[in-house]
XYZ file of C-alpha atoms in Angstrom:
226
model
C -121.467 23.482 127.026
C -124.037 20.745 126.223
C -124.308 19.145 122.952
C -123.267 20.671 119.941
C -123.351 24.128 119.211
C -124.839 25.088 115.411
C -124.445 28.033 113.931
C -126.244 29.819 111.012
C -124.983 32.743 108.914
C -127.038 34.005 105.699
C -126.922 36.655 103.892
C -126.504 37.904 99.762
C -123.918 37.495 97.559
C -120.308 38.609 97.882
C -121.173 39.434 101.394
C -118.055 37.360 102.489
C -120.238 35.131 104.415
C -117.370 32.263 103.322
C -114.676 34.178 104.422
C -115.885 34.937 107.489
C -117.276 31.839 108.437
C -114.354 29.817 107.550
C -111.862 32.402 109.729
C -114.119 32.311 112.911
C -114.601 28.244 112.565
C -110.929 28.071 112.740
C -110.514 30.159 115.871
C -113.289 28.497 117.455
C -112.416 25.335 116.867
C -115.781 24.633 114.746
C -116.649 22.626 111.783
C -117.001 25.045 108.729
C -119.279 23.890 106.331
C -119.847 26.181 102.882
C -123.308 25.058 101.649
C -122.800 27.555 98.751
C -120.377 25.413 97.743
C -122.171 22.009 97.778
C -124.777 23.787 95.078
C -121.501 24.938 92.818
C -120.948 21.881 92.789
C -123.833 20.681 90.959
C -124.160 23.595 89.474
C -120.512 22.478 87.587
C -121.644 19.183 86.634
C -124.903 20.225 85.176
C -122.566 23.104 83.470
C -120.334 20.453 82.248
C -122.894 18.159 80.811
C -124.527 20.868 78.733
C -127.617 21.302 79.948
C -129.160 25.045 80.094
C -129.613 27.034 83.115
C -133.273 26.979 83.232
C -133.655 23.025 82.357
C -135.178 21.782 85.348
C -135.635 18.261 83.952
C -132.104 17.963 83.113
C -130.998 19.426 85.994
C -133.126 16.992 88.006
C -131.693 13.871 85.674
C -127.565 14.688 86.769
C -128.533 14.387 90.125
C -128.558 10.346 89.766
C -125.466 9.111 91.182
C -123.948 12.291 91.790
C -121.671 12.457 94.417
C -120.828 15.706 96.218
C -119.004 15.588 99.730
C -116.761 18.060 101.925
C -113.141 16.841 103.074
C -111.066 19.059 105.518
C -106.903 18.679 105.135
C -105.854 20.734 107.551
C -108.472 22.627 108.713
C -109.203 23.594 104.906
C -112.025 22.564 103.169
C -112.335 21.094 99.682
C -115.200 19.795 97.791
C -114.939 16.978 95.699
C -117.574 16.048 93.193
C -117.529 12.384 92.273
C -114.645 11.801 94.104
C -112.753 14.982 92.086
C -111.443 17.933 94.271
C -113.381 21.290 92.195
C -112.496 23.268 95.165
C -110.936 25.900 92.951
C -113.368 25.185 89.149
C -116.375 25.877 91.324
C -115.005 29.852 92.234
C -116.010 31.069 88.867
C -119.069 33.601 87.820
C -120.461 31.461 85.445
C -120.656 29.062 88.133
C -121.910 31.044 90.739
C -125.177 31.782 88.367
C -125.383 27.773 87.603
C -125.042 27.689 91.629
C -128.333 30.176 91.875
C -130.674 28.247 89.446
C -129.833 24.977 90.293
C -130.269 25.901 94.407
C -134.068 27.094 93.626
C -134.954 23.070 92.546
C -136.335 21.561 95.111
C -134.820 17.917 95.019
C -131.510 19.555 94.508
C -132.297 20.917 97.944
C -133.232 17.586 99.107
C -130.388 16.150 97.596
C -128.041 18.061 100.311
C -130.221 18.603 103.149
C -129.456 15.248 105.039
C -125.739 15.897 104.500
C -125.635 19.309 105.449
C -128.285 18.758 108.666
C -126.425 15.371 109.780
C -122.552 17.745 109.861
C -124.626 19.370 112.239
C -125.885 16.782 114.636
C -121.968 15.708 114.569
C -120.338 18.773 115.410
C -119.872 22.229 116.231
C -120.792 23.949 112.948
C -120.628 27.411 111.165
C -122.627 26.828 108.264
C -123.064 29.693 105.717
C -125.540 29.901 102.647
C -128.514 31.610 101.884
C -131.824 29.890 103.683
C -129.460 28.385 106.994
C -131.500 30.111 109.915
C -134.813 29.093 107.953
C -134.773 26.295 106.452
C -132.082 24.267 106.825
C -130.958 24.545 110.603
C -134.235 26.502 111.746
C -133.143 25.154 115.538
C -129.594 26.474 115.092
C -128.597 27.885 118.613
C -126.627 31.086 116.709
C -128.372 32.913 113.353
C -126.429 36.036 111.860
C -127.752 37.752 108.881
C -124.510 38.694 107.338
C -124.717 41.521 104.929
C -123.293 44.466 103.005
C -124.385 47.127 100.426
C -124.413 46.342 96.366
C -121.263 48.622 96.063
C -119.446 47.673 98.743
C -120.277 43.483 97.580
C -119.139 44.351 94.137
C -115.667 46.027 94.895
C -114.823 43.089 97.120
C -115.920 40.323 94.405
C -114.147 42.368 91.587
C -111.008 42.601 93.618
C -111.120 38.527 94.242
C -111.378 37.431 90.577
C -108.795 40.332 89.805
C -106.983 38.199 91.862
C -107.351 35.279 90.307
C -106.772 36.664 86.927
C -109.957 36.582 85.766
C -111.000 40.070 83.367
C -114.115 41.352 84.639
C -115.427 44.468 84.962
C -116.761 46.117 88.531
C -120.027 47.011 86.552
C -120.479 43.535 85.227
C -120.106 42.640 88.663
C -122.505 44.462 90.243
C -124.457 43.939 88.275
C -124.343 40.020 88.804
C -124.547 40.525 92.423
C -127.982 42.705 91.517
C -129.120 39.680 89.363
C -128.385 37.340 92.115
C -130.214 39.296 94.876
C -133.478 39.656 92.923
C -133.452 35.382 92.051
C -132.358 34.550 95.653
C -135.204 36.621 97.121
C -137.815 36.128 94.893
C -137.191 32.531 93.977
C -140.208 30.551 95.219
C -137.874 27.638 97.592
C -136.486 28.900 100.147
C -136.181 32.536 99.179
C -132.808 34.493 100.643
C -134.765 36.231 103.767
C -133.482 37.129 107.210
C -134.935 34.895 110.196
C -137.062 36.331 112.656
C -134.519 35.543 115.515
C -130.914 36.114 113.462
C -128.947 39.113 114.586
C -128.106 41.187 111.125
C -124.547 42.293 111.013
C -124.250 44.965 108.108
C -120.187 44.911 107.110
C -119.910 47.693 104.276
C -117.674 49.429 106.778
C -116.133 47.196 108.600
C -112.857 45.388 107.466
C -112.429 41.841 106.884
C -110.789 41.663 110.521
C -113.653 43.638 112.147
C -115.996 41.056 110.461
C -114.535 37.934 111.982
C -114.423 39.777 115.306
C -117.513 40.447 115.274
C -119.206 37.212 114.284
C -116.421 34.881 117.017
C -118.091 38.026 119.509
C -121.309 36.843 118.875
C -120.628 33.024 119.420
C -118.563 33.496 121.869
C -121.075 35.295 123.725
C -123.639 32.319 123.648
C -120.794 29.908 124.403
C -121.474 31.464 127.884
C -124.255 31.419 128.043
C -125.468 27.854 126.587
């Protein structure tokens, strides 16, 4: 194979686009890189400082000097932000609607985009988020659209913050997920939209194992013929 090989996988929330990505880098051999969590990230430190949800201005100002980067120990990833491992404060649904707004403002975009396109140039990469295959690797040799139905999304995300002892409730979680669908897709940067040339893989019945199967299948498959 020449070069490096880059591949894209996008898709909603609580799709398990992390999980899945992560699993099939780590057969492959590949570079995973969560973009999802490089905007939690942010979206911590602008939750930390205090500054509302919707406050573009301020959101813009904590960008100066901020530092987020990706280290791998072991083939696992962590993100630090200002030299602080969050891997496990970022995982969190207040968070993940922090991680929504702040990921619609354009020079928070801009902020990431050279770090997240230059792990590419580098390296074989799985990167997962929501605008991969359209805006931010629009070359990427592999796109999946990697999705799953509301229900099916909400069980799964319930049953992970169950997990980690957090009380929720499967309706208030659903209806997150709802929220988040109708600001990724209608948000007016980079709305969450399936590329033209990405092959959509629909996993509301397939388990967790079928998934990764599915997705090293597809790889795999232009491995051989790249």
């Amino acid at each position: 194979m020449m070069g490096y090989l880059a591949v894209a996988i996008d898709g909603p929330s609580g799709a398990g686009k992390s999980t899945v990505a992560r699993a099939a880098a780590a057969q492959l051999g590949f570079i995973y890189v969560d973009t999802g969590a490089m905007y939690r990230a942010i979206g911590l430190c602008v939750c930390r400082r205090g500054v509302a949800e919707e406050d573009t201005a301020g959101i813009i100002a904590a960008l100066d000097g901020l530092r987020v980067s990706l280290r791998y120990e072991d083939g696992v990833q962590h993100v630090l932000l200002g030299g602080e491992d969050v891997s496990a404060a970022i995982r969190t649904p207040q968070i993940a609607q922090y991680a929504s707004k702040v990921s619609a403002v354009p020079e928070v975009r801009r902020f990431l985009l050279d770090l997240q396109r230059g792990m590419a140039r580098e390296n074989n990469v799985i990167m997962d988020g929501r605008d991969i295959g359209t805006v931010i690797l629009p070359d990427a040799q592999v796109k999946i659209f990697l999705t799953a139905s509301v229900a099916c999304r909400a069980k799964r995300r319930y049953d992970e913050l169950c997990e980690k002892g957090l009380t929720v409730t499967l309706q208030s979680v659903a209806q997150d997920i709802e929220r988040r669908d109708r600001q990724d897709m209608t948000r007016a940067i980079a709305p969450l939209r399936q590329a033209e040339d990405a092959i959509k893989l629909d996993t509301s019945d397939l388990t967790l194992a079928e998934s990764i199967a599915a997705v090293v299948r597809i790889i795999r498959e232009k491995e051989e013929t790249a």
